[in-house]
PDB file of N, CA and C in Angstrom:
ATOM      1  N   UNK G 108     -18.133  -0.760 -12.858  1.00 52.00           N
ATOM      2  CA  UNK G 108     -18.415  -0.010 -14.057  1.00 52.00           C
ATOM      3  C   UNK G 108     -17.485  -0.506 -15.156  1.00 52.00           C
ATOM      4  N   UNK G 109     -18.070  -1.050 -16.515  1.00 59.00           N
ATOM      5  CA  UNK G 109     -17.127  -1.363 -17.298  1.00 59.00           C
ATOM      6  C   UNK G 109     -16.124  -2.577 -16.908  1.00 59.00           C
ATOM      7  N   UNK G 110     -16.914  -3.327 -16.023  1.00 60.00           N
ATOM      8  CA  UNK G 110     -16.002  -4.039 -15.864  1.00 60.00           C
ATOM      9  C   UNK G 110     -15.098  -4.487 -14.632  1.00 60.00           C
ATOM     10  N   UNK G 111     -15.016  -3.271 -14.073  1.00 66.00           N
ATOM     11  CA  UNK G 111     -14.168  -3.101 -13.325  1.00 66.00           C
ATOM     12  C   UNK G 111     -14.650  -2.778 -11.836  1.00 66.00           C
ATOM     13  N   UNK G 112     -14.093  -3.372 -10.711  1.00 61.00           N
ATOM     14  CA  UNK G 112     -14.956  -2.596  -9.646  1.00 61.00           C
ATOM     15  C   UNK G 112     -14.606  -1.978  -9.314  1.00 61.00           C
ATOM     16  N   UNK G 113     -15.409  -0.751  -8.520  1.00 63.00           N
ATOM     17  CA  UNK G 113     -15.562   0.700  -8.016  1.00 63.00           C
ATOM     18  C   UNK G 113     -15.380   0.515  -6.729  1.00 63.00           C
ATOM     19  N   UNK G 114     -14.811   0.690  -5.809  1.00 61.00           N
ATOM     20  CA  UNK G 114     -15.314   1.175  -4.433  1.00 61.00           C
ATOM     21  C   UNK G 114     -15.088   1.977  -3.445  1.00 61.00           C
ATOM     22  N   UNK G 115     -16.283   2.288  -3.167  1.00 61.00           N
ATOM     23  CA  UNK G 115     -16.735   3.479  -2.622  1.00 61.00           C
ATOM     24  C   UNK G 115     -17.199   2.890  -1.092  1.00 61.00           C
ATOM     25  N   UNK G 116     -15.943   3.925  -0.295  1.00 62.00           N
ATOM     26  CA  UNK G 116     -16.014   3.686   0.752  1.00 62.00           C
ATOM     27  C   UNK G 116     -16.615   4.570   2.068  1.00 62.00           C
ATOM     28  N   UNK G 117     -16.017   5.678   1.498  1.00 61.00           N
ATOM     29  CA  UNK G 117     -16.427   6.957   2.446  1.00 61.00           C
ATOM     30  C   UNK G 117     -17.752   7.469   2.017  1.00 61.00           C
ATOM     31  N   UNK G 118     -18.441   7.585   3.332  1.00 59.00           N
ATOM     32  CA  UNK G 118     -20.375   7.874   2.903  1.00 59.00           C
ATOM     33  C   UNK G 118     -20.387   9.542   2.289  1.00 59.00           C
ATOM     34  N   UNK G 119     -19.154   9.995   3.034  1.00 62.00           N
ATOM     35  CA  UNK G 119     -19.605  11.490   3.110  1.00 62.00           C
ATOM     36  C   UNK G 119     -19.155  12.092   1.833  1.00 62.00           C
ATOM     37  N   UNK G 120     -18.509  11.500   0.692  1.00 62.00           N
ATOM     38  CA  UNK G 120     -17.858  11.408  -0.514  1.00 62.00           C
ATOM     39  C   UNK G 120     -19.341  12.605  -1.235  1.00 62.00           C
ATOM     40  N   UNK G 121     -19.027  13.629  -1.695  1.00 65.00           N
ATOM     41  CA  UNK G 121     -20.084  14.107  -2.758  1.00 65.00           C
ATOM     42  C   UNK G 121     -20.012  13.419  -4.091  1.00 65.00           C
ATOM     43  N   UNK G 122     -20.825  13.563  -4.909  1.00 64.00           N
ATOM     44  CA  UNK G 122     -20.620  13.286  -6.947  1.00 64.00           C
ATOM     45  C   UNK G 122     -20.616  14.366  -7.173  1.00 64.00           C
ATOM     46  N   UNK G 123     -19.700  14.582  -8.094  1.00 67.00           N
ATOM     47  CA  UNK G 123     -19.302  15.547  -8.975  1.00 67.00           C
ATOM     48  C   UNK G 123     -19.258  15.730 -10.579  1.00 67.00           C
ATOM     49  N   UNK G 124     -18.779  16.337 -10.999  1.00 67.00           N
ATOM     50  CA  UNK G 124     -18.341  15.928 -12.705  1.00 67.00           C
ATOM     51  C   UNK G 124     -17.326  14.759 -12.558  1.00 67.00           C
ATOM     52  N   UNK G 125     -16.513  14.489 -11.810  1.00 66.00           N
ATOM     53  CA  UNK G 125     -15.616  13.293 -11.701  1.00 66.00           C
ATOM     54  C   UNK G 125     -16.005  11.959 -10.966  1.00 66.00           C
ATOM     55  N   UNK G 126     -17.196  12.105 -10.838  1.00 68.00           N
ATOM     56  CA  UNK G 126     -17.947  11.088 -10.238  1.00 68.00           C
ATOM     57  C   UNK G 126     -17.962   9.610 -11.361  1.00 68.00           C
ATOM     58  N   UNK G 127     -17.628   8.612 -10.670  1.00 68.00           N
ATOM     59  CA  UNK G 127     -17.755   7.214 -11.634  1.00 68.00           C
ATOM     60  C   UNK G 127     -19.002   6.619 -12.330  1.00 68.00           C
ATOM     61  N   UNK G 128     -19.988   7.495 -12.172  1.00 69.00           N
ATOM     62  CA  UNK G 128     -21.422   7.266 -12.619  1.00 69.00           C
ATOM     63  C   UNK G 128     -21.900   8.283 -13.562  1.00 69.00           C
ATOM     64  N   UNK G 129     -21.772   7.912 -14.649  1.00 73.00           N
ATOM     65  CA  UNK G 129     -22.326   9.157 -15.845  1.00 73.00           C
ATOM     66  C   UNK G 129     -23.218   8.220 -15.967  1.00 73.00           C
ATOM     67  N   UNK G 130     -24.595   9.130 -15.945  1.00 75.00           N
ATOM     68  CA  UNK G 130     -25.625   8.931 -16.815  1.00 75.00           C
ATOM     69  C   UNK G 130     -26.521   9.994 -17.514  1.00 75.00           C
ATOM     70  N   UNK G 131     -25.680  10.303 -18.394  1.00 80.00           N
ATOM     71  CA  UNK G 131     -26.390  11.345 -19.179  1.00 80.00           C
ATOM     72  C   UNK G 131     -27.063  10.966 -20.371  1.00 80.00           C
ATOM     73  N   UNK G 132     -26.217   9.563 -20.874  1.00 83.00           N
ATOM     74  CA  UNK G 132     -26.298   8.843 -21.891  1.00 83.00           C
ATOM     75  C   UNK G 132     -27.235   7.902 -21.413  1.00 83.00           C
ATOM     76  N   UNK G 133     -27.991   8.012 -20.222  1.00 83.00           N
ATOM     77  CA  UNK G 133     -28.813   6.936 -20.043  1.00 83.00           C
ATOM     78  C   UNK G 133     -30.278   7.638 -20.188  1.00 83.00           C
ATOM     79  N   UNK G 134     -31.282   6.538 -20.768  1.00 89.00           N
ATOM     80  CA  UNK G 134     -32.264   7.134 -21.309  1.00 89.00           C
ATOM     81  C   UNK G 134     -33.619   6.392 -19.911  1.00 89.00           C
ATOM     82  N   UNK G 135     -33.218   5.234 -19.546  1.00 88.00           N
ATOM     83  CA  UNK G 135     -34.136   5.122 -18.485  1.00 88.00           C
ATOM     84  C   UNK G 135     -32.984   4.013 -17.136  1.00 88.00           C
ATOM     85  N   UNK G 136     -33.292   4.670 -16.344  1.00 84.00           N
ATOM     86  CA  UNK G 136     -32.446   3.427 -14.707  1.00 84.00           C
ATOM     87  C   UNK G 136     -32.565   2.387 -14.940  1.00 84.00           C
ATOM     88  N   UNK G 137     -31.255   1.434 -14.557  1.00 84.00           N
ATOM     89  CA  UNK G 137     -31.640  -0.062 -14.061  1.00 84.00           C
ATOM     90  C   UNK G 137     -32.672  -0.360 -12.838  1.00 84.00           C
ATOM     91  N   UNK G 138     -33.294  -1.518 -12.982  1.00 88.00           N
ATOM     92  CA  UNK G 138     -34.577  -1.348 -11.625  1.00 88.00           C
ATOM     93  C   UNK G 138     -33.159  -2.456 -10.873  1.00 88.00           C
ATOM     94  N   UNK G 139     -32.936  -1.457  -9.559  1.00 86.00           N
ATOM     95  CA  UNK G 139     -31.807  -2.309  -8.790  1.00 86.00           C
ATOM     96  C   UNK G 139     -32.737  -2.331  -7.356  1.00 86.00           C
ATOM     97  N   UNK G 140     -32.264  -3.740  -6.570  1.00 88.00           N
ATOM     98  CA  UNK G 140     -33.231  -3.808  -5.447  1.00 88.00           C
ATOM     99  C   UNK G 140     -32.037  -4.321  -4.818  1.00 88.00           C
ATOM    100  N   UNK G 141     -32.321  -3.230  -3.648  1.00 89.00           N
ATOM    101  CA  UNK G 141     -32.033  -3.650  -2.094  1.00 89.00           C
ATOM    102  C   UNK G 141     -32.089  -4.253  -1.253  1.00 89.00           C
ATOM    103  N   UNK G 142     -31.530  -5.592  -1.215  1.00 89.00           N
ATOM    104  CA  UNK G 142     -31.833  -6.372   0.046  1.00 89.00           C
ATOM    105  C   UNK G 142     -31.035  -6.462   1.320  1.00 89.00           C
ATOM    106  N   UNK G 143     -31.740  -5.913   2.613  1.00 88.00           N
ATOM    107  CA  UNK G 143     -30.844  -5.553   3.618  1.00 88.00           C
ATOM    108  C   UNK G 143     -30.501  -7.058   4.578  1.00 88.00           C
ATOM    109  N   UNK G 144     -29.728  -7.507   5.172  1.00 86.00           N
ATOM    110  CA  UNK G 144     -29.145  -8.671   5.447  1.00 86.00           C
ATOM    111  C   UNK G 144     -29.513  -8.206   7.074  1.00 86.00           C
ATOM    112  N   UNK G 145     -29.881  -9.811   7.531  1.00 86.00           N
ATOM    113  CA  UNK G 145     -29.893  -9.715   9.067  1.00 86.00           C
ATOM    114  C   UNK G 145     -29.698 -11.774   9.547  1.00 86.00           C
ATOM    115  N   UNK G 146     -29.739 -11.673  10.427  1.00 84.00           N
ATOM    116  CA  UNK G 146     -29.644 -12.635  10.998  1.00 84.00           C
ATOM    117  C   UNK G 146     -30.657 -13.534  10.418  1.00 84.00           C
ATOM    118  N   UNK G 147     -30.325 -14.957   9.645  1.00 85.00           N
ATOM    119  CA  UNK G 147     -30.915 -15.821   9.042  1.00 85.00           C
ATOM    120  C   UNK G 147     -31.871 -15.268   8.010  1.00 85.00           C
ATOM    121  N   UNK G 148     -31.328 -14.187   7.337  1.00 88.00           N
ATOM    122  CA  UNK G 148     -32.402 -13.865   6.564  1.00 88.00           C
ATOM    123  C   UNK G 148     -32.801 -14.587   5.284  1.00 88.00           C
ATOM    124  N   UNK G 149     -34.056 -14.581   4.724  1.00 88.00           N
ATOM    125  CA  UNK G 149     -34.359 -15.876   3.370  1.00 88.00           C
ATOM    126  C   UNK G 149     -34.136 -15.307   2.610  1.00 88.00           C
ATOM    127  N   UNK G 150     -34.413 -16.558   1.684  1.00 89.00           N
ATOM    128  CA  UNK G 150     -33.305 -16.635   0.309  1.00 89.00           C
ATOM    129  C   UNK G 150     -34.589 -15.576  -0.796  1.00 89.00           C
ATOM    130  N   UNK G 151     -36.161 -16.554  -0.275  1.00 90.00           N
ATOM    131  CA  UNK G 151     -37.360 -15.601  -0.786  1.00 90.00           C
ATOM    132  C   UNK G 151     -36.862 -14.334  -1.020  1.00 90.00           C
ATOM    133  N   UNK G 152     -36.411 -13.250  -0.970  1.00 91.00           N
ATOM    134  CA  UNK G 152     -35.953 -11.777  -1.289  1.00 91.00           C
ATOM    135  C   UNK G 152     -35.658 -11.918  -2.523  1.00 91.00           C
ATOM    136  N   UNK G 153     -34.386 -12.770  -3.190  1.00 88.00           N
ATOM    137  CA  UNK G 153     -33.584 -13.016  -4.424  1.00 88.00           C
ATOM    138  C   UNK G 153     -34.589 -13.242  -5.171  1.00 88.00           C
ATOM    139  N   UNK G 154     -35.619 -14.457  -4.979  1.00 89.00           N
ATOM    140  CA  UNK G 154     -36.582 -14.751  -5.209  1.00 89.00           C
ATOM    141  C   UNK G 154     -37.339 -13.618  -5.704  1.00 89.00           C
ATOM    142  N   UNK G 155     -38.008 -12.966  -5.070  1.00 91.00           N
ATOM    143  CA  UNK G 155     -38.753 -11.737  -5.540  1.00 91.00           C
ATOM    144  C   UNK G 155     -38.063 -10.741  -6.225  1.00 91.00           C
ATOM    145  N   UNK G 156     -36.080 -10.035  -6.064  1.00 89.00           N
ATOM    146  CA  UNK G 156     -35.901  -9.760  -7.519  1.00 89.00           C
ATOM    147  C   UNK G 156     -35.753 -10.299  -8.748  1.00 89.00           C
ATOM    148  N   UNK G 157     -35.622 -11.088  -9.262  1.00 87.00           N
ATOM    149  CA  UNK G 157     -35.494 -12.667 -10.013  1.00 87.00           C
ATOM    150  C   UNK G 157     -36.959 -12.295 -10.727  1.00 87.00           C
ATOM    151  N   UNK G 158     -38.070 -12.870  -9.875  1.00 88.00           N
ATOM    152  CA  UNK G 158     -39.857 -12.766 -10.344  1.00 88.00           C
ATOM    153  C   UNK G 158     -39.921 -11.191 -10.794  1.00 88.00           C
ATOM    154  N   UNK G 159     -39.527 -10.267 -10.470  1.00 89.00           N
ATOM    155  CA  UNK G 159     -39.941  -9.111 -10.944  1.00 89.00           C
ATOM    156  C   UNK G 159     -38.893  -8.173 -11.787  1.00 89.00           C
ATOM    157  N   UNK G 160     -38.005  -9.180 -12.559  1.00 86.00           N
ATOM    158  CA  UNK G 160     -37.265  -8.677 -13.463  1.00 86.00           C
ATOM    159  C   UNK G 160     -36.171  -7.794 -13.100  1.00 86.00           C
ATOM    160  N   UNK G 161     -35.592  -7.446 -12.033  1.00 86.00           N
ATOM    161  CA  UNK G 161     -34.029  -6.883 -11.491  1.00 86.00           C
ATOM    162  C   UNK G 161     -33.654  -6.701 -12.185  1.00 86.00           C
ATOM    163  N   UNK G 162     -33.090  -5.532 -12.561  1.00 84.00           N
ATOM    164  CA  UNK G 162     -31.709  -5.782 -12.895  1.00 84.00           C
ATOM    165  C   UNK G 162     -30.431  -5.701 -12.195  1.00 84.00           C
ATOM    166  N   UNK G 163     -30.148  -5.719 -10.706  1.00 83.00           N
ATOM    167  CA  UNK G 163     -29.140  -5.984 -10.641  1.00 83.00           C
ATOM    168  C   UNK G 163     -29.232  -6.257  -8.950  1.00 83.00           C
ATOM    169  N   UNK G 164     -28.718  -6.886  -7.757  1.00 84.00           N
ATOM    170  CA  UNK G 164     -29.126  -6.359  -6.536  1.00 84.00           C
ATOM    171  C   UNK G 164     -28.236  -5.819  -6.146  1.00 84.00           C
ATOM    172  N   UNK G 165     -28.061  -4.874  -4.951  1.00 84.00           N
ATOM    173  CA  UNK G 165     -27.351  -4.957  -3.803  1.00 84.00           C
ATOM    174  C   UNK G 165     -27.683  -5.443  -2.387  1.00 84.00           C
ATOM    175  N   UNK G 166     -26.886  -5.919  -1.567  1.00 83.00           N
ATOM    176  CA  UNK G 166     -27.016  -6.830  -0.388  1.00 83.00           C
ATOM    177  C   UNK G 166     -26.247  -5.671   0.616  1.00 83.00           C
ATOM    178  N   UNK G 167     -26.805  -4.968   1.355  1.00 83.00           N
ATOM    179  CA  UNK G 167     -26.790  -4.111   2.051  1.00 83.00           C
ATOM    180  C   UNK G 167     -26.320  -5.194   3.820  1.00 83.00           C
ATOM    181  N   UNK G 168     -25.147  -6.016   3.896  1.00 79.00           N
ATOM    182  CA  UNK G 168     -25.007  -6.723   4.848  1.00 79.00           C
ATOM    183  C   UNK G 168     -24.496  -6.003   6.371  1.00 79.00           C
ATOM    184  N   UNK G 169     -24.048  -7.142   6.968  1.00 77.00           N
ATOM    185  CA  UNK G 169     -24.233  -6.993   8.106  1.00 77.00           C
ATOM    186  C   UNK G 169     -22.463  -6.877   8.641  1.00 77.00           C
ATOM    187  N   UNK G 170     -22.252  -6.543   9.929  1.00 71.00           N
ATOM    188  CA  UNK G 170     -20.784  -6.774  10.336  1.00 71.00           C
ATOM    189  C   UNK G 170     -19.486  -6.715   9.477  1.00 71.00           C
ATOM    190  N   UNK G 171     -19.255  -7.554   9.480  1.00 71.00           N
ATOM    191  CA  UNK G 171     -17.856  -7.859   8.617  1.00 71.00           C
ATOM    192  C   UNK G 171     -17.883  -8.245   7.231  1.00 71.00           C
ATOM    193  N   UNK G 172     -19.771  -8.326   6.924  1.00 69.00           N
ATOM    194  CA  UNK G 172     -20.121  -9.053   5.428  1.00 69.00           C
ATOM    195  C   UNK G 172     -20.475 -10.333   5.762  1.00 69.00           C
ATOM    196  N   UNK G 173     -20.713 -10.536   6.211  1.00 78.00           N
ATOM    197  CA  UNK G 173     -21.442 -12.117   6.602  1.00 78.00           C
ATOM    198  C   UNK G 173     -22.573 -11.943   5.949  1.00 78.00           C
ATOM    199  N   UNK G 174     -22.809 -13.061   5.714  1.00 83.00           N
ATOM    200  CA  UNK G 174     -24.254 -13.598   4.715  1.00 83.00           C
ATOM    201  C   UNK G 174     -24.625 -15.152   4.903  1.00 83.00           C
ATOM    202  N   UNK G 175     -26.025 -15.204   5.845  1.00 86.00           N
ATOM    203  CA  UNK G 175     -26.740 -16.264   6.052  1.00 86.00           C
ATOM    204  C   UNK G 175     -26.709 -16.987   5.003  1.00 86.00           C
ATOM    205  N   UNK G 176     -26.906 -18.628   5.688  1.00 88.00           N
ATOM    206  CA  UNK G 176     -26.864 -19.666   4.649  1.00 88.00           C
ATOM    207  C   UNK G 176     -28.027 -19.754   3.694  1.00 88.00           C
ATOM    208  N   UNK G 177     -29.469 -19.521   4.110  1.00 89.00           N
ATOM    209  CA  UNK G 177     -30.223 -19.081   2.649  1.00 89.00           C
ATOM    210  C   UNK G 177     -29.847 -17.820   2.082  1.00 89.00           C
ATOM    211  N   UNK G 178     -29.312 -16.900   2.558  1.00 87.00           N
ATOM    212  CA  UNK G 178     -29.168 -15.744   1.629  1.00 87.00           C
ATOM    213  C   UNK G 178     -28.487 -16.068   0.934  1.00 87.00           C
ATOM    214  N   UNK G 179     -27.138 -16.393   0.992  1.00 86.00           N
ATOM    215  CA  UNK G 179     -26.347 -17.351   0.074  1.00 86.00           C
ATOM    216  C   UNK G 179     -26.655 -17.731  -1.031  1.00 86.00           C
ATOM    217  N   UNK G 180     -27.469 -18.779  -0.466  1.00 89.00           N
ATOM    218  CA  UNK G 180     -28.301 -19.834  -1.621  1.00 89.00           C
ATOM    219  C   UNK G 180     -29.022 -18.650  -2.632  1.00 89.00           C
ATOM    220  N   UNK G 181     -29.381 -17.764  -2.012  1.00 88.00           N
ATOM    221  CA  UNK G 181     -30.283 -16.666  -3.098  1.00 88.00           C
ATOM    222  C   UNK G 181     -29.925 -16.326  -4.117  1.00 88.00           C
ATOM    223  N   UNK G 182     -27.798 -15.597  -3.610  1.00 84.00           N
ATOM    224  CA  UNK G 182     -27.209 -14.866  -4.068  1.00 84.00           C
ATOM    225  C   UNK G 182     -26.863 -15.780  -5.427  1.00 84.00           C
ATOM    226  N   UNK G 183     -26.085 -16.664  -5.136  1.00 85.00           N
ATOM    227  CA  UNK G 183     -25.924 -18.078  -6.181  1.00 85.00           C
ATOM    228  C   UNK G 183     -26.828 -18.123  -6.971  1.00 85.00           C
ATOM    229  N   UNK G 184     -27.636 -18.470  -6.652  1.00 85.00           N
ATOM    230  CA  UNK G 184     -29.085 -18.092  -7.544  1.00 85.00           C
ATOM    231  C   UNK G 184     -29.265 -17.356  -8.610  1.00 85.00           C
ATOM    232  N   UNK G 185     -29.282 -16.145  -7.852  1.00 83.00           N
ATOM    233  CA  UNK G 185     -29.286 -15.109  -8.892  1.00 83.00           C
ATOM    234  C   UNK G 185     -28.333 -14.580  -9.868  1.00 83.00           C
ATOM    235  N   UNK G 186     -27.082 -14.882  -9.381  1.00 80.00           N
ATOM    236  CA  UNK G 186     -25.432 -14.903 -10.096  1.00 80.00           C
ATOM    237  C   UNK G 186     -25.900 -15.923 -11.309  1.00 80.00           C
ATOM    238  N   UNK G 187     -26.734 -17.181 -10.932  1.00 79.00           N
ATOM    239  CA  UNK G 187     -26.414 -18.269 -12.125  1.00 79.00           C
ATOM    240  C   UNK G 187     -26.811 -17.998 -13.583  1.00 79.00           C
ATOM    241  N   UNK G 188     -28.216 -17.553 -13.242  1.00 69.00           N
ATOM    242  CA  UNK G 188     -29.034 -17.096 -14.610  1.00 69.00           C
ATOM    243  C   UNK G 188     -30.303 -17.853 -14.838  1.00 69.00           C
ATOM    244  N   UNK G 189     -30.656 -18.260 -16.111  1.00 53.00           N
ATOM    245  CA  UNK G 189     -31.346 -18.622 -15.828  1.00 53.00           C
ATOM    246  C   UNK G 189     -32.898 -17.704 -16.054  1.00 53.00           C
ATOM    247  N   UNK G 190     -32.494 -16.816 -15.864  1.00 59.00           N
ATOM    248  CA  UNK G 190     -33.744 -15.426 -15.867  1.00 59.00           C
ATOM    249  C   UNK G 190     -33.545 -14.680 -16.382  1.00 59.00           C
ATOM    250  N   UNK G 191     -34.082 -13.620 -16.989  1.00 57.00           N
ATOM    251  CA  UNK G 191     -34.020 -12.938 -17.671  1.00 57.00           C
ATOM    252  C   UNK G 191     -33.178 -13.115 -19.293  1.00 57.00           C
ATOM    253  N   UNK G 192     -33.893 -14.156 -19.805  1.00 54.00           N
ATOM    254  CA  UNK G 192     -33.166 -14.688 -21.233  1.00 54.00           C
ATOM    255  C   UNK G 192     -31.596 -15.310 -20.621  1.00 54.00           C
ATOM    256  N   UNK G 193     -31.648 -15.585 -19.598  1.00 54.00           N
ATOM    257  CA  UNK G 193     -30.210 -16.203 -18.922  1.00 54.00           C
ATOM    258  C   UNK G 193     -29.371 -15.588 -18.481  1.00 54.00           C
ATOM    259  N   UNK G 194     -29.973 -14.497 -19.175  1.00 56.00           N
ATOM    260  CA  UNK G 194     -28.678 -13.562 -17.477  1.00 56.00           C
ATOM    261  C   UNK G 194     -28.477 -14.280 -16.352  1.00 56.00           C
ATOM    262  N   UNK G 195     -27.436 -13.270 -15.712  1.00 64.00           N
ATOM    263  CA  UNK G 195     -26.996 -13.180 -14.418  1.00 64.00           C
ATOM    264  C   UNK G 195     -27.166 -11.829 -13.822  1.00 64.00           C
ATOM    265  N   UNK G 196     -27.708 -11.856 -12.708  1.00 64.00           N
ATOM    266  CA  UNK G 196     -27.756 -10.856 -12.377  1.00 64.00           C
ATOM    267  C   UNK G 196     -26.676  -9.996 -11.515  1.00 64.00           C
ATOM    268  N   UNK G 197     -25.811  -8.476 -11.708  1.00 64.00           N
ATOM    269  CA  UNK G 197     -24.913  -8.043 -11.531  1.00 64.00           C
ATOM    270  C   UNK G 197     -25.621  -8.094  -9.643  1.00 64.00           C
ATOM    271  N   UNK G 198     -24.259  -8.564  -9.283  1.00 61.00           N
ATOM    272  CA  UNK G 198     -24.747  -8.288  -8.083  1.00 61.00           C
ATOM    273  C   UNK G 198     -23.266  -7.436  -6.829  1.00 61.00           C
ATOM    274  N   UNK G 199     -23.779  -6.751  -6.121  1.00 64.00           N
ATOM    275  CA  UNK G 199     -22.852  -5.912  -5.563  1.00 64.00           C
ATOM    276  C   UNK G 199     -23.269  -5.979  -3.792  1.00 64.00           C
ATOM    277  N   UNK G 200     -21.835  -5.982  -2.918  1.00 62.00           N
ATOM    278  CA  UNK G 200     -22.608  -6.727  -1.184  1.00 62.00           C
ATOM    279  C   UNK G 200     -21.901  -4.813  -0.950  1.00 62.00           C
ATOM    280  N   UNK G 201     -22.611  -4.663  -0.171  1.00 62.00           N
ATOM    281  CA  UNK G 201     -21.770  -3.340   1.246  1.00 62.00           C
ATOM    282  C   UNK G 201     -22.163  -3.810   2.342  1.00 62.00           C
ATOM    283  N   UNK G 202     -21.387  -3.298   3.690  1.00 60.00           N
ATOM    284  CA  UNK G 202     -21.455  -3.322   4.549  1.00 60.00           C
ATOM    285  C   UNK G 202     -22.134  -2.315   5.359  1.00 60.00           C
ATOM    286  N   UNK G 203     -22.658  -2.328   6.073  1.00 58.00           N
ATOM    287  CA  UNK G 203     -23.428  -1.463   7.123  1.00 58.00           C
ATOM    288  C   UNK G 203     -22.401  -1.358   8.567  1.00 58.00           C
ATOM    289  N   UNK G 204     -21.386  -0.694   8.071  1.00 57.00           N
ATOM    290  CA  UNK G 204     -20.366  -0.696   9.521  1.00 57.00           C
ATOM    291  C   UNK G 204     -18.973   0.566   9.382  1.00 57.00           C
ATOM    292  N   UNK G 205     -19.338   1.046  10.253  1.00 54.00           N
ATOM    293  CA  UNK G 205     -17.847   2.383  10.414  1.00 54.00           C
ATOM    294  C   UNK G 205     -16.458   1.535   9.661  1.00 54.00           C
ATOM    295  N   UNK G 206     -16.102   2.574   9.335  1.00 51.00           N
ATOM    296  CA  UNK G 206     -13.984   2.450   8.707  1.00 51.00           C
ATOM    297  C   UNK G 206     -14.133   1.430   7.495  1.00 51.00           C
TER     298      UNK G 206
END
């Protein structure tokens, strides 16, 4: 947010009024897409947020954060620009794993 990263670790965390996400001042959502990570997964995903205008992904990974060698290639991808009048697209990884 602003710049700066957020992270949010604990699932069971509520939002509140002190929550790092105001959007009151927002008049419509970013379209953010989810791509969940598995074993050799393709780069095609990035691909399809990229073609349908993203604005931003998250990479919902695996273990320790590992990320297959086409997913990779996706992520790069989509970091470069290029799309959307040359953006880059904000991109953010979590993990799918306890502690």
């Amino acid at each position: 947010m602003g710049g700066k990263p957020q992270f949010e670790t604990r699932v069971d965390k509520i939002h509140t009024l002190r929550s790092v996400f105001d959007v009151r001042q927002l008049k419509v959502l970013p379209k953010v897409v989810i791509i969940y990570g598995y074993q050799d997964d393709p780069e095609y995903m990035y691909d399809a947020a990229i073609a349908h205008h993203a604005d931003g992904i998250i990479y919902a990974g695996t273990g320790a954060g590992s990320v297959s060698v086409r997913s990779a290639a996706g992520i790069k991808k989509s970091a470069a620009g290029g799309h959307r009048g040359g953006a880059s697209l904000p991109y953010r990884q979590r993990r799918r794993t306890a502690g």
